[in-house]
Short mmCIF file of C-alpha atoms in Angstrom, two decimals:
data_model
loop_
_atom_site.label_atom_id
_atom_site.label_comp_id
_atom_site.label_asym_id
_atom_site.label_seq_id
_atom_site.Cartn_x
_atom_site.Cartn_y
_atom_site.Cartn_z
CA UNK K 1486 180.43 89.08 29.48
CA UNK K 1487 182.56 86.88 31.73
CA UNK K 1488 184.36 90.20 32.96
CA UNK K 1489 181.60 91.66 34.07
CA UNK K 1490 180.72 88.92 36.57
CA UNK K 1491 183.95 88.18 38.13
CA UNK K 1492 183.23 89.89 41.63
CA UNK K 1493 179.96 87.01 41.17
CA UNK K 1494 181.27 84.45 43.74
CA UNK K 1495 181.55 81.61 41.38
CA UNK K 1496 184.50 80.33 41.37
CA UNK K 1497 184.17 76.66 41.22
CA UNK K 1498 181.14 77.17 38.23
CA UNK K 1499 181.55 76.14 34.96
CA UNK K 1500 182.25 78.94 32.22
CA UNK K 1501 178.32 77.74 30.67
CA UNK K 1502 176.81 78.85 33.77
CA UNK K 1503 178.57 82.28 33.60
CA UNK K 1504 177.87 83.07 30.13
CA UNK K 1505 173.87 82.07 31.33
CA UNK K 1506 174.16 85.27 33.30
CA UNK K 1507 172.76 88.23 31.05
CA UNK K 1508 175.07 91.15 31.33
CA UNK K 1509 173.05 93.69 32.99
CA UNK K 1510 172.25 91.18 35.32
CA UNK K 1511 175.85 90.29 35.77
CA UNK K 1512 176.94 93.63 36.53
CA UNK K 1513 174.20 94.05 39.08
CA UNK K 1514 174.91 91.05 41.26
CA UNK K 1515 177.59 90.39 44.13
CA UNK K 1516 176.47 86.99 45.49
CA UNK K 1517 174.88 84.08 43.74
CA UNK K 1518 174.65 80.17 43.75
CA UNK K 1519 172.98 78.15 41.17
CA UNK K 1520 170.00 76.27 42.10
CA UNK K 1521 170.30 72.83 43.39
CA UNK K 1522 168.09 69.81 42.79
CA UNK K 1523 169.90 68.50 45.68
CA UNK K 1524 170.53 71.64 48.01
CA UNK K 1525 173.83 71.74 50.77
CA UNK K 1526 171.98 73.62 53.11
CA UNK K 1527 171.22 73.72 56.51
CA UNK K 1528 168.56 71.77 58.41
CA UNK K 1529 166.81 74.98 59.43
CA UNK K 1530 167.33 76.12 56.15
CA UNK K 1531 163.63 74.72 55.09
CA UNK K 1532 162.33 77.60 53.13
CA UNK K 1533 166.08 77.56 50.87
CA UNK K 1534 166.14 73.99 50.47
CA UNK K 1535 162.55 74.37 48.97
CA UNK K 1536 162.53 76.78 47.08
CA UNK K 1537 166.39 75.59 45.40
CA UNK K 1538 164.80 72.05 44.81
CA UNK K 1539 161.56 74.17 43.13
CA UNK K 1540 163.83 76.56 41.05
CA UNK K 1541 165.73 73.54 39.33
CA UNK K 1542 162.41 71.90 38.29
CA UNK K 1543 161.35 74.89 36.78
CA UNK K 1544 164.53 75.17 35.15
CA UNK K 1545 165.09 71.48 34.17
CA UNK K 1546 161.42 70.43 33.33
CA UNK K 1547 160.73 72.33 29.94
CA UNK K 1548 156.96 71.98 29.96
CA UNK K 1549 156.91 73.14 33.95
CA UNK K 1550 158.61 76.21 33.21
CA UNK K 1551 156.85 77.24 30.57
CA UNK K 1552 153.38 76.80 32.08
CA UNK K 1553 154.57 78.82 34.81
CA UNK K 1554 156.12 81.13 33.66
CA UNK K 1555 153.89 81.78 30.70
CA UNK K 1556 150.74 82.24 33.47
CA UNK K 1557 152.38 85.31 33.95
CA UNK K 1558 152.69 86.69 31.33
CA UNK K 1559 156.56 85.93 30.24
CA UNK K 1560 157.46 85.07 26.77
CA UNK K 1561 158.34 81.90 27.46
CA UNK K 1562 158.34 79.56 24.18
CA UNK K 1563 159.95 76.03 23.50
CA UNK K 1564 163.29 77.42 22.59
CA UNK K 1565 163.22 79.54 25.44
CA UNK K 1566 166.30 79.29 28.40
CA UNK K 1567 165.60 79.33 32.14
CA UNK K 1568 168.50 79.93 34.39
CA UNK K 1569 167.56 80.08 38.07
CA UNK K 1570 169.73 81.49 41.00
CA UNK K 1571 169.50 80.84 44.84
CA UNK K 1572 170.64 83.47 47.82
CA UNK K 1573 171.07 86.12 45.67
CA UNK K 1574 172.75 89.77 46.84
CA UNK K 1575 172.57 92.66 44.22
CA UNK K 1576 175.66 95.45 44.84
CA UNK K 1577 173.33 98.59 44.31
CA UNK K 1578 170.53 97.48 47.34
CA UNK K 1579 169.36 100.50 50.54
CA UNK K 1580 172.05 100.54 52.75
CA UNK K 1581 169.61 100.23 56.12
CA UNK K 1582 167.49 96.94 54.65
CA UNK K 1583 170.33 94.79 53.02
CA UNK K 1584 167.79 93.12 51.13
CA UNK K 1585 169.02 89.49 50.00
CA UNK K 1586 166.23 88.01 47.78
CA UNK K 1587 165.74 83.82 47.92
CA UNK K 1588 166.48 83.42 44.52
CA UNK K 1589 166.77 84.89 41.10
CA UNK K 1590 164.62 83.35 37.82
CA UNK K 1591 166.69 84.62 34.37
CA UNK K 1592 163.98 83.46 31.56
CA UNK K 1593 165.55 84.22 27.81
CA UNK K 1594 164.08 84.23 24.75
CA UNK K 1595 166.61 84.98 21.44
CA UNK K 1596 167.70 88.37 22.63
CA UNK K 1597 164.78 89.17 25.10
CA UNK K 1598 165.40 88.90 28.47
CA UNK K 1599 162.51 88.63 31.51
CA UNK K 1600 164.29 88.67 35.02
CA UNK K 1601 162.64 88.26 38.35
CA UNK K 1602 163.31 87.85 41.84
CA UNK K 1603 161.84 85.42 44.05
CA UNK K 1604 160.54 85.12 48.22
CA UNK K 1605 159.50 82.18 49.92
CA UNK K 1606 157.96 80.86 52.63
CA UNK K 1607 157.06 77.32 53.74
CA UNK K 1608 154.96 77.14 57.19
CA UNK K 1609 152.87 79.31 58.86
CA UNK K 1610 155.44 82.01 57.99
CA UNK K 1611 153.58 84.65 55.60
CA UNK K 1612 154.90 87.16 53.18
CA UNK K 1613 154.99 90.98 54.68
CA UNK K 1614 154.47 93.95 53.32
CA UNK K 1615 157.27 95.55 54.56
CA UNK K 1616 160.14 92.72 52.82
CA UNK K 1617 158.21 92.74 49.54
CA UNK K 1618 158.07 96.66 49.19
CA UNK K 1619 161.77 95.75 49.74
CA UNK K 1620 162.53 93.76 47.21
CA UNK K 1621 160.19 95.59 44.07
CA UNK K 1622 162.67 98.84 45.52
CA UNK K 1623 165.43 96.16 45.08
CA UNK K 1624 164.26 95.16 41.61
CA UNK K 1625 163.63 98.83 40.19
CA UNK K 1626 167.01 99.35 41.41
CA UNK K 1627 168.43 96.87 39.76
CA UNK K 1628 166.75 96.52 36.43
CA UNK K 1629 164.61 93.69 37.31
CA UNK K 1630 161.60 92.98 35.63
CA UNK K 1631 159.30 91.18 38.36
CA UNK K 1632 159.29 90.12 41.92
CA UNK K 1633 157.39 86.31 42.30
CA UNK K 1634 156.45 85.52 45.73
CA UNK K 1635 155.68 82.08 47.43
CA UNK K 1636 153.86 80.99 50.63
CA UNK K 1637 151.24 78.55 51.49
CA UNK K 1638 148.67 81.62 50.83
CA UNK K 1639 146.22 81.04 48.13
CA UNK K 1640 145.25 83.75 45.03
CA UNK K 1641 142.93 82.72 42.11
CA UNK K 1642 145.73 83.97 39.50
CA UNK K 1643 149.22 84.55 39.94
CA UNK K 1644 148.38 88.39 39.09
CA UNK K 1645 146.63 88.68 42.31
CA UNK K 1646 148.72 89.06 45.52
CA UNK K 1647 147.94 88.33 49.04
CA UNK K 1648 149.73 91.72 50.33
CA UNK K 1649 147.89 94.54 49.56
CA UNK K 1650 150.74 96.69 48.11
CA UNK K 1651 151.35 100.49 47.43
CA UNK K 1652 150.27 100.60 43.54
CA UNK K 1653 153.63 103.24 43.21
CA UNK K 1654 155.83 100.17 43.65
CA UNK K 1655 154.29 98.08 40.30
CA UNK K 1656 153.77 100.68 37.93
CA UNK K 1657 157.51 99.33 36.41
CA UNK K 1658 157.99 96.09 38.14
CA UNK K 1659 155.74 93.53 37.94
CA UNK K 1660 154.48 91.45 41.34
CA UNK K 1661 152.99 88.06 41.19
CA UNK K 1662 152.40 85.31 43.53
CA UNK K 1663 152.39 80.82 43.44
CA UNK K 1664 150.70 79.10 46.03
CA UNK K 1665 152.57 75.99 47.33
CA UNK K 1666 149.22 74.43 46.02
CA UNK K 1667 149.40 76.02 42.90
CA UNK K 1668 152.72 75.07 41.89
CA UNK K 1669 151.59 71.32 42.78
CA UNK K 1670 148.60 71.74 40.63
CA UNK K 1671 150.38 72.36 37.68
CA UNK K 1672 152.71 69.73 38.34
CA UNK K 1673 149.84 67.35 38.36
CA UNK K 1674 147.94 68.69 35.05
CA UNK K 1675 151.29 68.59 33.13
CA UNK K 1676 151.78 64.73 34.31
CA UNK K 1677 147.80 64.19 34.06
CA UNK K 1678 147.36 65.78 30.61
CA UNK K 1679 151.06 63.87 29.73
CA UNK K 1680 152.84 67.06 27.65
CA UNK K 1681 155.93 66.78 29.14
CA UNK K 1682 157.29 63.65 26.69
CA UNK K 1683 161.03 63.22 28.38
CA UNK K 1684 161.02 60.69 31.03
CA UNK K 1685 163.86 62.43 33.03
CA UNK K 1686 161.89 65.76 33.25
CA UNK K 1687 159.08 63.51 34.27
CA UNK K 1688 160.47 61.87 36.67
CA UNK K 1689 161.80 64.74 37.68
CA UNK K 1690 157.78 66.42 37.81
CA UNK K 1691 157.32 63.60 39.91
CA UNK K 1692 159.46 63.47 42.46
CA UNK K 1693 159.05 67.26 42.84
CA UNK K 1694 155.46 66.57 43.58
CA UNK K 1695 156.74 63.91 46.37
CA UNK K 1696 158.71 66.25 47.77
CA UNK K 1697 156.57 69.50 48.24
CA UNK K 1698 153.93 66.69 49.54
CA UNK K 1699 156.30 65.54 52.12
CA UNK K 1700 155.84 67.80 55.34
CA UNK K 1701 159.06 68.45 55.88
CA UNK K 1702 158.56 70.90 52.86
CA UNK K 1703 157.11 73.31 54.62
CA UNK K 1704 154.20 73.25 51.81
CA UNK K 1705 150.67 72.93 53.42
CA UNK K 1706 147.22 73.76 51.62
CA UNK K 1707 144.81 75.92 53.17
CA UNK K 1708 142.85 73.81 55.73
CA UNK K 1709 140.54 76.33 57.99
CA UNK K 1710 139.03 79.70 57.84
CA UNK K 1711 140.10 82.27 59.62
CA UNK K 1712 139.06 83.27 63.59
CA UNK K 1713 136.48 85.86 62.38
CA UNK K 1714 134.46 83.14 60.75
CA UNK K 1715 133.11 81.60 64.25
CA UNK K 1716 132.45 85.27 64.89
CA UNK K 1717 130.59 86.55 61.97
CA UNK K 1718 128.41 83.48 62.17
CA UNK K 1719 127.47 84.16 65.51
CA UNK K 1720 126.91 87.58 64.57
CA UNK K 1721 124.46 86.72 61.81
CA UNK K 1722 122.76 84.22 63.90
CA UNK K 1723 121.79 86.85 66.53
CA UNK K 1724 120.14 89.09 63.97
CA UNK K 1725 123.07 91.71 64.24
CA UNK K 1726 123.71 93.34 60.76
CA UNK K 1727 127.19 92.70 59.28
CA UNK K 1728 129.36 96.11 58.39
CA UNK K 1729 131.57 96.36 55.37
CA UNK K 1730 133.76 98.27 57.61
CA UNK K 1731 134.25 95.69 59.82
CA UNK K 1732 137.39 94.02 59.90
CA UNK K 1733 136.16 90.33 60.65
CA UNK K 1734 133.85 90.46 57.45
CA UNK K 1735 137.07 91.56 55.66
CA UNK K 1736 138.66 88.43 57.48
CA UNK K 1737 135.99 85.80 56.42
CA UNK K 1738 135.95 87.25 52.60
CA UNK K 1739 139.82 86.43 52.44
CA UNK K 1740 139.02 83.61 53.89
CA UNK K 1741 136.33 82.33 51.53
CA UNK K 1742 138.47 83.25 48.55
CA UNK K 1743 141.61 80.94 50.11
CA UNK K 1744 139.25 78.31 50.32
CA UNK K 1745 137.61 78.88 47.10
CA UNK K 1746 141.17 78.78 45.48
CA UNK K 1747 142.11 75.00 47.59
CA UNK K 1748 138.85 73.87 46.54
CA UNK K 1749 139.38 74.47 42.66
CA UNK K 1750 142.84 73.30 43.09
CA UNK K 1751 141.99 69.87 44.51
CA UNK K 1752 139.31 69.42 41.99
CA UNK K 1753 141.41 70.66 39.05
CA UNK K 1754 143.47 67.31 40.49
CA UNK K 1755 140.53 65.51 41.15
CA UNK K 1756 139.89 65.42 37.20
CA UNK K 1757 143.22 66.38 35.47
CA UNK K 1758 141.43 69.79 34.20
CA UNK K 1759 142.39 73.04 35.31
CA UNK K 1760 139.32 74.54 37.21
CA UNK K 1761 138.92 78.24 38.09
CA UNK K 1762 136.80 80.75 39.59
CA UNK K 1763 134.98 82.96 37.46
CA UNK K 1764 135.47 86.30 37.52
CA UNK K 1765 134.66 89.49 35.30
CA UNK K 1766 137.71 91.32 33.35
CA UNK K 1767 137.65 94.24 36.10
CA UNK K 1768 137.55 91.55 38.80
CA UNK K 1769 140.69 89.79 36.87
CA UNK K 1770 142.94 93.27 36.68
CA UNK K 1771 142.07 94.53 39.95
CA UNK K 1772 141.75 92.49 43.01
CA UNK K 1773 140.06 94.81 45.07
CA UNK K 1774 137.16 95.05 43.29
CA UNK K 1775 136.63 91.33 43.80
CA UNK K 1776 136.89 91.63 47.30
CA UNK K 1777 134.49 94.32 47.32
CA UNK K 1778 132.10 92.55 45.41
CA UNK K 1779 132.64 89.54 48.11
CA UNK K 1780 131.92 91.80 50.98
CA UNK K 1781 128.95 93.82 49.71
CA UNK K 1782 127.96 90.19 49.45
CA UNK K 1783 128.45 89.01 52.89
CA UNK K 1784 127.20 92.48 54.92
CA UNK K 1785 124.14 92.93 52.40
CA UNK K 1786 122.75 88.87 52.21
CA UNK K 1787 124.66 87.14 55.08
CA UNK K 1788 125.70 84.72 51.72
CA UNK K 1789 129.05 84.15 50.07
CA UNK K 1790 128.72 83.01 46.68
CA UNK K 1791 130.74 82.21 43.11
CA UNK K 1792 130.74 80.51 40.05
CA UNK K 1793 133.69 78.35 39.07
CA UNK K 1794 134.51 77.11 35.22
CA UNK K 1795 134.73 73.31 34.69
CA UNK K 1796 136.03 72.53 31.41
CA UNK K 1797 134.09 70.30 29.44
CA UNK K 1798 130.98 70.68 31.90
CA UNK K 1799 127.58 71.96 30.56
CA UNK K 1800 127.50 75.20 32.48
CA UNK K 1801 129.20 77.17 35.31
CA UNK K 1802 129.16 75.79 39.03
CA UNK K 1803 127.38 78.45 41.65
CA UNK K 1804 128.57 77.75 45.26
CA UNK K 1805 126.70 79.54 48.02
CA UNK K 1806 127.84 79.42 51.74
CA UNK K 1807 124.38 80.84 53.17
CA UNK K 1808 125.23 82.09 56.80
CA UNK K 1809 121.39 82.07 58.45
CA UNK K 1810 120.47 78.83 56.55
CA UNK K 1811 123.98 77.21 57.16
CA UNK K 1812 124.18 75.57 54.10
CA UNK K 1813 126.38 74.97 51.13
CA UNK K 1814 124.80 75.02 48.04
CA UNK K 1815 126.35 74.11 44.57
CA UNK K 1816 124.24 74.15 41.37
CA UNK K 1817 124.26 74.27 37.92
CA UNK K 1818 121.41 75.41 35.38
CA UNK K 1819 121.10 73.94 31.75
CA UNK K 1820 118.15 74.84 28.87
CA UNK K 1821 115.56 72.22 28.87
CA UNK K 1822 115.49 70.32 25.39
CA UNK K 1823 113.58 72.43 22.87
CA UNK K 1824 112.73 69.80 20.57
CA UNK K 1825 110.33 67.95 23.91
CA UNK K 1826 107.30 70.11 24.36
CA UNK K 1827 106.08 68.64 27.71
CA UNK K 1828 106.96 68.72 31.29
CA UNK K 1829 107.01 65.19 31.33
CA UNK K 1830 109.10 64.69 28.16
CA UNK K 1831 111.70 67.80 29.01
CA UNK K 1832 112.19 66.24 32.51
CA UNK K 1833 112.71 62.75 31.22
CA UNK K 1834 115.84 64.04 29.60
CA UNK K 1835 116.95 65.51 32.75
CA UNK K 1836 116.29 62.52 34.79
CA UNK K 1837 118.49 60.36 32.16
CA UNK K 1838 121.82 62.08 32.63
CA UNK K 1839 121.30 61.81 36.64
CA UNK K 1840 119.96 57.94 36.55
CA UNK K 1841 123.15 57.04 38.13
CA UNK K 1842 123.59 59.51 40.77
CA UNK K 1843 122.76 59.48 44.15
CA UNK K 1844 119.12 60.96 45.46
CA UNK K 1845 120.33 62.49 48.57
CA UNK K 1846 120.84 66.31 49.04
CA UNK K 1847 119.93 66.81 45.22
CA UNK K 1848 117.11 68.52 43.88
CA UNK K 1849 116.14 69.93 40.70
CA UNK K 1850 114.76 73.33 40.12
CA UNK K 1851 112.51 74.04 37.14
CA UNK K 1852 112.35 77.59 35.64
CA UNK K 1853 108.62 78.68 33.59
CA UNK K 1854 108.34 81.12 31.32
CA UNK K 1855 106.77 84.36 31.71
CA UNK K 1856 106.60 85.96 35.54
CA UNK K 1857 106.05 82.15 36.88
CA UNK K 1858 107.96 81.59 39.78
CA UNK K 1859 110.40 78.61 39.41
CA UNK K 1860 109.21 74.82 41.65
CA UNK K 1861 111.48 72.94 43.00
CA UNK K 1862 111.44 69.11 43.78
CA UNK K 1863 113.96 66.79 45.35
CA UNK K 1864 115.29 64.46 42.75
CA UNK K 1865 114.12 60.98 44.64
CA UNK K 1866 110.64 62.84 44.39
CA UNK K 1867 110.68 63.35 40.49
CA UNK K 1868 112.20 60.15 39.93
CA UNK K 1869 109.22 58.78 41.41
CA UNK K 1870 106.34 60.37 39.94
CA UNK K 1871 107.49 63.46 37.18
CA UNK K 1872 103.55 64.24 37.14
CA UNK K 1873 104.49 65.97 40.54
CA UNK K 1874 106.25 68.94 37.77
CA UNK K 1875 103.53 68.55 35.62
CA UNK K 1876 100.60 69.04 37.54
CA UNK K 1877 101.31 72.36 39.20
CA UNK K 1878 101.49 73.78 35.61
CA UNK K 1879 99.84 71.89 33.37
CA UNK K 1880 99.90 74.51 30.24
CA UNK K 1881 103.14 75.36 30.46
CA UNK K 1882 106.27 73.49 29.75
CA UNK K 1883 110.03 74.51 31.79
CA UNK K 1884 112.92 76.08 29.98
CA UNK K 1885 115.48 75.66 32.42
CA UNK K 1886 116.50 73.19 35.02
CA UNK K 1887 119.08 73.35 37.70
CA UNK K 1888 120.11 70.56 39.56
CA UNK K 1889 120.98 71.87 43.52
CA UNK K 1890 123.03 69.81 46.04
CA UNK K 1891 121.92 71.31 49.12
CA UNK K 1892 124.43 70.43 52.26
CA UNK K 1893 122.72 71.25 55.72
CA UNK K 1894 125.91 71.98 57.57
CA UNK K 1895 124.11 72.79 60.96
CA UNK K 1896 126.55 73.48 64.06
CA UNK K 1897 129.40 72.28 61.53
CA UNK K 1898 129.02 75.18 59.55
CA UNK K 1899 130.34 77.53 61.88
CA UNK K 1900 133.49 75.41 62.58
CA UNK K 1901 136.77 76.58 60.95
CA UNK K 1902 138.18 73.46 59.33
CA UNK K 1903 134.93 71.56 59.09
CA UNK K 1904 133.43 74.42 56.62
CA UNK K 1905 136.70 73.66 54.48
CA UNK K 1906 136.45 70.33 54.59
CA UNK K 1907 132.81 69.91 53.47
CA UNK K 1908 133.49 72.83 50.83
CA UNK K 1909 136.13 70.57 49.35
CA UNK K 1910 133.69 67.40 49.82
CA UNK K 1911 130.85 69.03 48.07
CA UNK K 1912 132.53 70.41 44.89
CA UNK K 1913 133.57 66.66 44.47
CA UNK K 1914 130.51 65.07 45.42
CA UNK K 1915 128.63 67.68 42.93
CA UNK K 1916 130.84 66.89 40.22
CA UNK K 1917 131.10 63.44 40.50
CA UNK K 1918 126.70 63.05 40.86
CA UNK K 1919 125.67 66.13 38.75
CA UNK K 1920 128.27 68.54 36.85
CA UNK K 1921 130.15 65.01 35.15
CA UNK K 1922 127.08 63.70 33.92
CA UNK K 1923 125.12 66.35 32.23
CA UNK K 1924 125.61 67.32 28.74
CA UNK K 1925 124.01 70.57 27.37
CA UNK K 1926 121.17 69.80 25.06
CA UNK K 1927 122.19 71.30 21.52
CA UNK K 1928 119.46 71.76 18.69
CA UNK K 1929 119.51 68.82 16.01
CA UNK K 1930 120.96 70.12 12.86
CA UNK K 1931 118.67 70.95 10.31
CA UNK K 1932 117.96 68.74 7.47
CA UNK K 1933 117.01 69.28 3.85
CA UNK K 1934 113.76 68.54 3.06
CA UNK K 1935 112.53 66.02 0.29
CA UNK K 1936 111.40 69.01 -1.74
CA UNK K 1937 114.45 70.49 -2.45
CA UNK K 1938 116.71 67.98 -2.12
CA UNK K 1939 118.50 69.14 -5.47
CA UNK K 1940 120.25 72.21 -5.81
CA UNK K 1941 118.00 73.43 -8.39
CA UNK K 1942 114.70 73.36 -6.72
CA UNK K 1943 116.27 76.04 -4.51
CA UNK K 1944 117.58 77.78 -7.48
CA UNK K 1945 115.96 81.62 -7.94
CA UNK K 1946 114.15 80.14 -11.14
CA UNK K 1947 112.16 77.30 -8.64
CA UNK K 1948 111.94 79.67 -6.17
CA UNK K 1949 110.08 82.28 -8.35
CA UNK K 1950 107.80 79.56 -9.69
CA UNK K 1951 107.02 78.77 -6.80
CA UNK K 1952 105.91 82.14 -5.35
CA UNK K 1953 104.17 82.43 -8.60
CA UNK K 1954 102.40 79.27 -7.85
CA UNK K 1955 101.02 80.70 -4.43
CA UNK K 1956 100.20 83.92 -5.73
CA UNK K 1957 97.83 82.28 -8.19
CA UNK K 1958 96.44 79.98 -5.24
CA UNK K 1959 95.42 83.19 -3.51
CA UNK K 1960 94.12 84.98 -5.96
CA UNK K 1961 91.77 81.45 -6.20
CA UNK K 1962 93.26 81.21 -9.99
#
């Protein structure tokens, strides 16, 4: 194998680090370093000196690489070996383009082998279409499994990719994408949730998490929408009707989605649980389809809405950026207790869980059965007086509740980092009054009754006697 690498300028590497290098791999590379926890690189070189420092975490921290690595797919179990490469240049590579890939991720399990190259970007600088379609050409070329992309841009899995890219180029190379934020977010679970059990690796978890925090990393988390935003609210506010075809509702849905992905990010760190947007299986494989969904949103209601998943919560969150109203809404909607038959009783329950959060900006919606239309009454109102619920339908008793912080955003809502920032605010404040308190009410378990509290009175010999028994009362015998 070591033959087949010499032209790989390594010549001060140990012979371990050679004999890392798979042999197909090997023969397809010219240039090569091995990642550095401590990088000799330039001081413009901000994007290599990242991503190096980056690469030899995932390498180094067991737990860290796995996680990664696994979210996309990779085989990547506990006996598994990650080797990781920096400045990379392949021999067979399109003579006009030179492509040089960042870095190189060689992930082996027994004799399986999962290779992939990597781009970064730290700044404001964002991925293009034209380097990526690049470097998948690169990989097919050159018998690489996946390309993995980084940049400060946000994606709800790392299946989804910023670029929107030819579908051609990944039916045999896979494409995936980490947020900056993401990779810090699962730095912060794994030291949150305490897997990782060497104290090197987590020190070394840790002061990778300094690092990419530091901002001469480059790394920055979404913090604004984009220009359209301002513009599509004004839009809305003069009565004009929003097109699908329009590129600035386009904008704002990318938009919303990058914020949607910092805000579950930061609250995923909030609480040391990974939190997510919900999204169907045809939403999940094809990204376009969310978007869609997004934008017939937006041109058709003048809303943008979700649902995010919360472990451990009693139900999903729904967050709703109305555009007329200017509000942010977040809500969640639980079964009223069964075993309570009244308003009053049902809503006590309710009003329990919530006895420590705030009044303000909360209310609580109660669904009826039948064609009823639901009521809703702010939470400092029901806390006063619950006969308010009861009153307006006095035969009837709610099956559902949801409990609504309502956020009038007024001017603010139209502003591009104010929106952010009070998106981020709310899904914290709603957690931390309303989603963290609540638990779902579950049916008590049924008991056995004195009757048949042996096994033979529920025997088929009681059990006919006792049919027998109520056939005679019937028949008046």
């Amino acid at each position: 194998m070591i033959d087949n690498i010499k032209s790989f300028k390594f010549q001060a590497l140990p012979v371990h680090f050679k004999l890392a290098m798979p042999l197909r791999v090997g023969k397809a590379l010219r240039v090569g370093e091995a990642s550095r926890l401590f990088p000799v690189l330039s001081e413009n070189s901000k994007e290599g000196r990242t991503l190096s420092i980056f690469l030899s975490c995932l390498e180094n921290v067991g737990e860290f690489g796995r996680v990664m690595l696994g979210g996309l797919g990779a085989k990547a179990g506990s006996r598994a070996k990650i080797d990781t490469f920096t400045e990379v240049v392949f021999k067979k590579t399109s003579a006009e383009k030179g492509e040089r890939p960042d870095g190189l991720i060689v992930l082996r399990n027994g004799s399986t082998v999962w290779t992939a190259l990597v781009e970064a970007k730290v700044g404001s600088n964002d991925l293009t279409n034209s380097q990526i379609e690049g470097y998948l050409s690169l990989a097919r070329l050159n018998g690489i499994d996946a390309v993995i992309t980084l940049s400060n841009q946000f994606t709800p899995l790392p299946t989804h990719h910023p670029l929107n890219i030819s579908a051609s180029l990944v039916k045999k190379v896979g494409l995936f994408h980490w947020s900056w934020g993401y990779v810090l977010t699962q730095a912060q679970l794994l030291r949150e949730q305490g897997v990782v059990e060497d104290r090197e690796q987590r020190i070394l978890l840790s002061e990778l998490q300094r690092f990419l925090l530091h901002p001469s990393s480059g790394v920055k988390e979404f913090d604004q929408m984009p220009p359209a935003w301002a513009d599509v609210c004004a839009q809305v506010a003069s009565g004009a009707v929003l097109s699908a075809k329009n590129g600035l509702a386009l904008d704002v849905v990318g938009g919303w989605h990058q914020a949607l992905d910092r805000m579950t990010g930061t609250l995923s760190r909030q609480i040391g649980e990974h939190v997510k947007v919900a999204m169907s299986g045809d939403e999940a494989s094809d990204p376009a389809k969310r978007t869609k969904s997004a934008l017939s949103c937006l041109t058709t209601n003048s809303c943008l809405t979700t649902e995010i998943i919360v472990p451990g919560t009693a139900a999903r969150v729904q967050v709703s950026a109305d555009i007329p109203k200017r509000t942010l809404t977040f809500s969640m909607r639980v079964k009223a207790p069964g075993d309570r038959k009244s308003t009053k009783a049902r809503l006590s329950w309710l009003l329990r869980q919530l006895s420590n959060s705030e009044p303000a900006d909360l209310h609580i919606r109660l669904g009826w059965p039948g064609r009823s239309q639901p009521t809703q009454y702010p939470l400092a109102l029901l806390r006063a007086d619950t006969e308010v619920a009861a009153q307006e339908r006095p035969n009837m008793a709610p099956h559902t509740f949801e409990v609504l912080l309502v956020r009038e955003l007024g001017a603010k809502f139209a502003q591009r980092k104010n929106f952010v920032t009070d998106l981020l605010q709310g899904a914290s404040q709603f957690h931390a009054q309303v989603g963290g308190n609540i638990a779902a009410w579950q049916p008590k378990p049924p008991k056995i009754s004195d009757e048949r509290r042996m096994p033979a009175a529920a025997s088929t010999e009681a059990m006919r006697d006792e049919m027998e028994q109520e056939a005679l009362q019937r028949s008046g015998g």
